[in-house]
GROMACS .gro file of C-alpha atoms in nm:
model
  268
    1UNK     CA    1  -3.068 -25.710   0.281
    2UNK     CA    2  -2.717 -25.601   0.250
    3UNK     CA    3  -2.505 -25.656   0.497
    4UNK     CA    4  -2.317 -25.379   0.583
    5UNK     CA    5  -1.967 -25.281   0.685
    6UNK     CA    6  -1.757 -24.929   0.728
    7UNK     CA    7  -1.431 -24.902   0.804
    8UNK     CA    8  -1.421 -25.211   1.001
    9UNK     CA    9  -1.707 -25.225   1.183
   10UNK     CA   10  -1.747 -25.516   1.395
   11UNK     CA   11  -1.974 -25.741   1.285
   12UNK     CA   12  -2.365 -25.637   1.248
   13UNK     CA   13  -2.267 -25.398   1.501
   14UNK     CA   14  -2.372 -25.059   1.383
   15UNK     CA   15  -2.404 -24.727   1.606
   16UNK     CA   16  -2.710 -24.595   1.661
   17UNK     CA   17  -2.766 -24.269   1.877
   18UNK     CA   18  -3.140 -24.184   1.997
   19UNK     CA   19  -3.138 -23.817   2.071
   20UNK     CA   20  -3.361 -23.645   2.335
   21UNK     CA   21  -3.385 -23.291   2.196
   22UNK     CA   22  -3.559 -23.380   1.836
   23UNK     CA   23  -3.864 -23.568   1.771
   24UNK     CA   24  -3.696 -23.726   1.481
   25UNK     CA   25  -3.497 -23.954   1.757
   26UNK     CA   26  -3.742 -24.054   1.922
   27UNK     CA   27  -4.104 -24.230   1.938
   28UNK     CA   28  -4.333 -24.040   2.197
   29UNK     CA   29  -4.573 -24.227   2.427
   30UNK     CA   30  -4.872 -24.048   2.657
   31UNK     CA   31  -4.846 -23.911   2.916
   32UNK     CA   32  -4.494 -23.996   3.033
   33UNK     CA   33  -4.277 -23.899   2.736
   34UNK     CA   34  -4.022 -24.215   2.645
   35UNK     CA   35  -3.715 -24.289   2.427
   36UNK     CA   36  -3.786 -24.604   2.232
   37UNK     CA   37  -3.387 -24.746   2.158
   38UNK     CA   38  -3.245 -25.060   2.001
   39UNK     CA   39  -3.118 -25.260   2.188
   40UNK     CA   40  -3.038 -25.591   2.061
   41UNK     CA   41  -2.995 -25.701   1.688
   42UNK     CA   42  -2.882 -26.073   1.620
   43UNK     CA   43  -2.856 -26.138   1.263
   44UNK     CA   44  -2.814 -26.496   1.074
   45UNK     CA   45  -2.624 -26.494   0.770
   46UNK     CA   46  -2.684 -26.813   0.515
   47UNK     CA   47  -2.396 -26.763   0.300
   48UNK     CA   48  -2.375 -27.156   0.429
   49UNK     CA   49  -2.685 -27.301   0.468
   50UNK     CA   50  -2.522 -27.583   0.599
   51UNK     CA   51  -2.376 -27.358   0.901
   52UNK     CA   52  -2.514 -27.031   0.893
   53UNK     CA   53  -2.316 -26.767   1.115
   54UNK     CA   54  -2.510 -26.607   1.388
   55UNK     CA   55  -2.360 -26.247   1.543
   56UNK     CA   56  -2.539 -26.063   1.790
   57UNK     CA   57  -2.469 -25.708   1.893
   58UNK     CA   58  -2.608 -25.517   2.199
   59UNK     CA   59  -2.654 -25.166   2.287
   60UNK     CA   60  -2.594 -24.931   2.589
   61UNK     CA   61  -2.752 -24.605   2.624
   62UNK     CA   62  -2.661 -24.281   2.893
   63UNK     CA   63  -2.978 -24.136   3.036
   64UNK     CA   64  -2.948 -23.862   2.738
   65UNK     CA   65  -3.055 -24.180   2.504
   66UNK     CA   66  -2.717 -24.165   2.331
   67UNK     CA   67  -2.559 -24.459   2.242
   68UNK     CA   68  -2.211 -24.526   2.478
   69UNK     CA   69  -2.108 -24.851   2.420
   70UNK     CA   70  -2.190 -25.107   2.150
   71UNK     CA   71  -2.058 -25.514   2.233
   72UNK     CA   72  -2.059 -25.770   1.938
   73UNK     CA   73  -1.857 -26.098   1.890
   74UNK     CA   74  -1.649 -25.957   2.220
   75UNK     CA   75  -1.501 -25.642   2.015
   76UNK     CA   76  -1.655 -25.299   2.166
   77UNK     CA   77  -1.708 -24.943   2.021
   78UNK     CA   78  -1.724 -24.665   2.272
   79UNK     CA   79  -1.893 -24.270   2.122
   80UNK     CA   80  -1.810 -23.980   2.224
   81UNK     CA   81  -2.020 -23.627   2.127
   82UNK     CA   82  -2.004 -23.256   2.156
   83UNK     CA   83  -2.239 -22.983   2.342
   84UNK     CA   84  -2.506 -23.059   2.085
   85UNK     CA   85  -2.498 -23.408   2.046
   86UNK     CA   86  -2.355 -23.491   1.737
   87UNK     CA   87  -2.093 -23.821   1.729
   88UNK     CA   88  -1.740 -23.685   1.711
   89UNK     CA   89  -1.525 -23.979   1.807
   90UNK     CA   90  -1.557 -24.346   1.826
   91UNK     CA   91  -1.289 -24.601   1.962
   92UNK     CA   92  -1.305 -24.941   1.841
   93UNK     CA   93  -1.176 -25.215   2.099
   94UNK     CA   94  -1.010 -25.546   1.997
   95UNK     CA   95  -1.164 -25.844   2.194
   96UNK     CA   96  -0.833 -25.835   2.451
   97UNK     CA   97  -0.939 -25.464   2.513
   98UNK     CA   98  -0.690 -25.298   2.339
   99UNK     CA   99  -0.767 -24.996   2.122
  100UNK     CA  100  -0.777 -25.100   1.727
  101UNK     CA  101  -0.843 -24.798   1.577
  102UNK     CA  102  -1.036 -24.486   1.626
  103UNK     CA  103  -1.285 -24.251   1.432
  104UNK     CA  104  -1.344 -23.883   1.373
  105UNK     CA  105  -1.607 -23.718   1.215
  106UNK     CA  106  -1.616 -23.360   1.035
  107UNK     CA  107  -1.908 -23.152   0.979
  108UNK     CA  108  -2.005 -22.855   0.725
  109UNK     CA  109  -2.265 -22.735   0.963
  110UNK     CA  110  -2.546 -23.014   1.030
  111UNK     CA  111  -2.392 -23.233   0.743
  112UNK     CA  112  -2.195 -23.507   0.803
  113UNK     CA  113  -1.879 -23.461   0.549
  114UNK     CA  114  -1.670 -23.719   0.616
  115UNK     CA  115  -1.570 -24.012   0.886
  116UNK     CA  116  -1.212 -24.073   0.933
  117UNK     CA  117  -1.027 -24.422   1.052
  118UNK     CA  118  -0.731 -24.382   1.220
  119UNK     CA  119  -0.492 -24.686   1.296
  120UNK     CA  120  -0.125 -24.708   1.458
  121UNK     CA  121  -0.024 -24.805   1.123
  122UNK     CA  122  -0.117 -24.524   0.893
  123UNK     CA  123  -0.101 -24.746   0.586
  124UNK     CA  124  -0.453 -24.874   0.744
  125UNK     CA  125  -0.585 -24.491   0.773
  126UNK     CA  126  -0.934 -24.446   0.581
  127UNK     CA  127  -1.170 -24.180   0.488
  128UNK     CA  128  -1.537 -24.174   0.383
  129UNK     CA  129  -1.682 -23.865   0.233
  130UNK     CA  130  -2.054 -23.790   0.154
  131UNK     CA  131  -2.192 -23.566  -0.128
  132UNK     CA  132  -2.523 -23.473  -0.066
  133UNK     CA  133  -2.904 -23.368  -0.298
  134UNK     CA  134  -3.166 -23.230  -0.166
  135UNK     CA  135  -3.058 -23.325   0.185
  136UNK     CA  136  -3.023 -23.655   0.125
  137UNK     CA  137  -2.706 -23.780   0.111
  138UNK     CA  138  -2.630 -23.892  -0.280
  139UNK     CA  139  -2.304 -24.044  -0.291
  140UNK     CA  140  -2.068 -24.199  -0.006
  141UNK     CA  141  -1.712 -24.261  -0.114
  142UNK     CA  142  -1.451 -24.498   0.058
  143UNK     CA  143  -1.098 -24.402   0.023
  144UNK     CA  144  -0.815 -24.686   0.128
  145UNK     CA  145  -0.509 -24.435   0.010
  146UNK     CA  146  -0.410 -24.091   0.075
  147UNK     CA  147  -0.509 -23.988  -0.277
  148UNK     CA  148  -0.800 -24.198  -0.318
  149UNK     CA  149  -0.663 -24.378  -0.571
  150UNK     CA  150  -0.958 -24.687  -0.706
  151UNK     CA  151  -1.221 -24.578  -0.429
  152UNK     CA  152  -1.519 -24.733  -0.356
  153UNK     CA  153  -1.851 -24.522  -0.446
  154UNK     CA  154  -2.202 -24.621  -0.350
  155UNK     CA  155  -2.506 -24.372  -0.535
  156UNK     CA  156  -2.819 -24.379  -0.424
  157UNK     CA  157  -3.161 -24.262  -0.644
  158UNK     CA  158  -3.465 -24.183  -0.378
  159UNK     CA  159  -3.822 -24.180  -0.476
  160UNK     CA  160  -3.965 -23.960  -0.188
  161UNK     CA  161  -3.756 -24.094   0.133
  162UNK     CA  162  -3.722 -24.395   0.031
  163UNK     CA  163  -3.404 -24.521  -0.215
  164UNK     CA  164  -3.487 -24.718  -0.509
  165UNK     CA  165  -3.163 -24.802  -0.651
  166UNK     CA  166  -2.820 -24.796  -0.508
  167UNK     CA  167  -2.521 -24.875  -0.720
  168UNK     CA  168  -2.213 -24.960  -0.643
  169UNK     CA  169  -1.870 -24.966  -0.763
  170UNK     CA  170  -1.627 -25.140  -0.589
  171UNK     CA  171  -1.246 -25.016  -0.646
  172UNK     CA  172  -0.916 -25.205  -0.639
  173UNK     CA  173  -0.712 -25.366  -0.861
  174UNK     CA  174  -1.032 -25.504  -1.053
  175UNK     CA  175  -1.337 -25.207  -1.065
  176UNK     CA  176  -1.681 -25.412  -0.991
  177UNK     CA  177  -1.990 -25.279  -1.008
  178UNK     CA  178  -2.318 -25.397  -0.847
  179UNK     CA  179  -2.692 -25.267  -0.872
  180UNK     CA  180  -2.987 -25.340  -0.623
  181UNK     CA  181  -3.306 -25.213  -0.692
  182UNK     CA  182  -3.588 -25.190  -0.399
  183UNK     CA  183  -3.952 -25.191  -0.312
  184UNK     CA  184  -4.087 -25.102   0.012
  185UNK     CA  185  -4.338 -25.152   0.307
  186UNK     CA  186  -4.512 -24.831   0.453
  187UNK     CA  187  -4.410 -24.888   0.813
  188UNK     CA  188  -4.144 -24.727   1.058
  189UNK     CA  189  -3.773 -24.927   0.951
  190UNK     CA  190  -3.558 -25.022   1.271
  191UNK     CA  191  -3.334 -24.750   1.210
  192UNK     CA  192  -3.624 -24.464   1.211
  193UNK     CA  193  -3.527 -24.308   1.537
  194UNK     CA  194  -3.183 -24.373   1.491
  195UNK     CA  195  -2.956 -24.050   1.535
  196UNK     CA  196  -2.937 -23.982   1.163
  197UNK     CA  197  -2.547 -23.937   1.162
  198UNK     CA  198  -2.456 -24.299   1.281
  199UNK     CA  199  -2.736 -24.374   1.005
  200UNK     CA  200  -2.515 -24.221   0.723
  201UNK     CA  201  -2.244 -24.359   0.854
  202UNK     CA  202  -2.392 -24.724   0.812
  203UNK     CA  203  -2.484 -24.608   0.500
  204UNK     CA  204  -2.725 -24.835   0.211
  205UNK     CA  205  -3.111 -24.822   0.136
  206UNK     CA  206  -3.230 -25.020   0.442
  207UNK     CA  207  -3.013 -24.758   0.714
  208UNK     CA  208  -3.097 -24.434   0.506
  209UNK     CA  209  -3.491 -24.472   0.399
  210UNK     CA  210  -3.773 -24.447   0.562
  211UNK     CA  211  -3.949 -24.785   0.542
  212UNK     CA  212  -3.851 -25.148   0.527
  213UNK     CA  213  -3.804 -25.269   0.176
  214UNK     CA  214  -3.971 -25.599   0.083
  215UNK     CA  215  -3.792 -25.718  -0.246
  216UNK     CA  216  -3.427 -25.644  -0.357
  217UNK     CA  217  -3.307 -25.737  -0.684
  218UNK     CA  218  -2.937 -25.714  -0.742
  219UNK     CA  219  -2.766 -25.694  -1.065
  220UNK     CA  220  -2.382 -25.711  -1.130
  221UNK     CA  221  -2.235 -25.494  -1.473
  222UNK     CA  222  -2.078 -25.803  -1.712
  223UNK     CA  223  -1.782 -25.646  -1.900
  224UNK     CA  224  -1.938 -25.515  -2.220
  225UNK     CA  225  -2.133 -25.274  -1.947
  226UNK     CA  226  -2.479 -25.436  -1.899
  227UNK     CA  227  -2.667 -25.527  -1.614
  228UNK     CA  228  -2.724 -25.861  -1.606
  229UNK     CA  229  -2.952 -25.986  -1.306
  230UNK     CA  230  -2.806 -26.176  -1.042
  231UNK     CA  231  -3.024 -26.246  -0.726
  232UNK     CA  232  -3.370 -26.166  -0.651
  233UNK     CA  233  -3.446 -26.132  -0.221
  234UNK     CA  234  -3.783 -26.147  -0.063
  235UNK     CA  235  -3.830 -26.038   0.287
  236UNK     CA  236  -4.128 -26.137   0.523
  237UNK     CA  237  -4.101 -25.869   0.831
  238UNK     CA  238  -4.303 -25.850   1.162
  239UNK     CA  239  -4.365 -25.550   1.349
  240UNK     CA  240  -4.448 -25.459   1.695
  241UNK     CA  241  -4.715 -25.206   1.799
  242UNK     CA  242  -4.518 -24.935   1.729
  243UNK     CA  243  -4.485 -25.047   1.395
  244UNK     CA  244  -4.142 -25.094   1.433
  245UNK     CA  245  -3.970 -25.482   1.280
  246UNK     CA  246  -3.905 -25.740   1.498
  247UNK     CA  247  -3.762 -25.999   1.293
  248UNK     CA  248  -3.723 -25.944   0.914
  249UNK     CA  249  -3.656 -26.330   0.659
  250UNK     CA  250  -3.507 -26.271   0.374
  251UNK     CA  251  -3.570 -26.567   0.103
  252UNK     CA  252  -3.490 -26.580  -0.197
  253UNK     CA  253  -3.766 -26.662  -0.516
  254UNK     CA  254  -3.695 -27.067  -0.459
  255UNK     CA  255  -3.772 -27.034  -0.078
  256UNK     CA  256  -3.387 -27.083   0.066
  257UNK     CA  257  -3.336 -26.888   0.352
  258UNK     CA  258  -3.066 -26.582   0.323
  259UNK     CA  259  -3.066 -26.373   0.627
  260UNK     CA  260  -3.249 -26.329   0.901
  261UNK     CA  261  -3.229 -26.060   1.134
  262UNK     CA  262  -3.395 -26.024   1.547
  263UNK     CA  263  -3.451 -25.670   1.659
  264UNK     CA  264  -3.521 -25.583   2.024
  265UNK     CA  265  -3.588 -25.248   2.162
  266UNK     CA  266  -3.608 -25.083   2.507
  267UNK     CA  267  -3.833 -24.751   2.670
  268UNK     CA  268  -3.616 -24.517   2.804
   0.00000   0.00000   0.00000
């Protein structure tokens, strides 16, 4: 499972928004109608096995079920929105409480277009911009420069909701290209009732498809251009009875462990 990060983003920490207005944001109980949110993740990385990292994010919610406040290794993101709900500002907070760096986000009507870092020092400034097929989005692009120069791009191929291959090229002073390929479970993914602007922001297969994929294969381009296969992933996921993960292992095909990540959730 890739672990994800955009434009700094602290952590595992990612924002996640459950709106009351759509039924897309939400999972509806009988009779009393309830908000089921994340709340909690806490995610083990075993890049060392020897001394695997732990981080562990929480979430805070208004009674609207938006997301307000998100706290992870003591940094803090606070989201603001307009009259219809959609993000359009997030402050990120160093761990003294001082503001890092801020986001904006522009919209072509309901799409998402691009998200916007903006630091003290501009040299820091980023932008992400989204291309979009078929409603889904197809290509997310991180620029680092004010003309983009050696951006990162990330494509995604879908097979029904679900994306099957994401490639990515990452820019700099060396271009390196990376390929995972997915299969997938046919139950609800943690992100499912996750406003789906925060989940294009986190961008990746696992944030933007439906279900919960349970093998990843990743391949890396060698330099005469071929794919040439690099890790194969294996994850064993539990659910709870709203079919939603608990706690998703990811091994890989010898048995070692390589992340492992605990998902809580609240009723609202």
């Amino acid at each position: 499972m890739k672990k994800y990060f955009f434009l700094g983003l602290m952590g595992s920490a990612v924002f996640f928004n459950s709106c009351s207005d759509t039924v897309e944001n939400e999972i509806i109980t009988d009779p009393v109608q309830q908000r089921t949110l994340l709340s909690k993740i806490t995610t083990v990385y075993y890049d060392n096995p020897a001394s695997p990292q732990t981080t562990v994010s929480t979430l805070e919610y208004n009674s609207q079920g938006q997301l307000i406040k998100t706290l992870s290794e003591g940094r803090s993101s606070i989201n603001e929105y307009d009259s219809s709900g959609k993000p359009v500002k997030t402050n990120y907070y160093k761990t003294d409480g001082t503001l890092e760096y801020y986001a904006l986000y522009t919209y072509n009507n309901d799409q998402l277009q691009n998200v916007k870092a903006i630091y003290s020092d501009t040299n820091l400034n980023r932008t992400i911009n989204y291309t979009y097929s078929n409603g889904k989005v197809a290509t997310s692009t991180l620029c680092q420069t004010a003309n983009c120069s050696n951006p990162s791009i990330s494509s995604y191929t879908y097979n029904g909701d679900n994306i099957t291959v994401e490639t990515s090229e990452l820019g700099g002073t060396i271009t390196f290209f990376t390929k995972n390929e997915y299969l997938y479970d046919n139950q609800l993914n943690p992100y499912t009732f996750t406003n789906k602007y925060f989940r294009i922001m986190m961008g990746g297969a696992y944030a933007l498809s439906k279900n919960n994929y349970t093998s990843e294969k990743i391949s890396f381009k060698d330099s005469a251009g071929n794919w040439v296969p690099n890790q194969n992933v294996v994850y064993e996921i539990q659910y709870n009875s709203a079919q939603l993960p608990t706690q998703v292992i990811g091994k890989s095909l010898s048995g070692a462990n390589y992340v492992k990540y605990n998902y809580e959730y609240i009723t609202q």
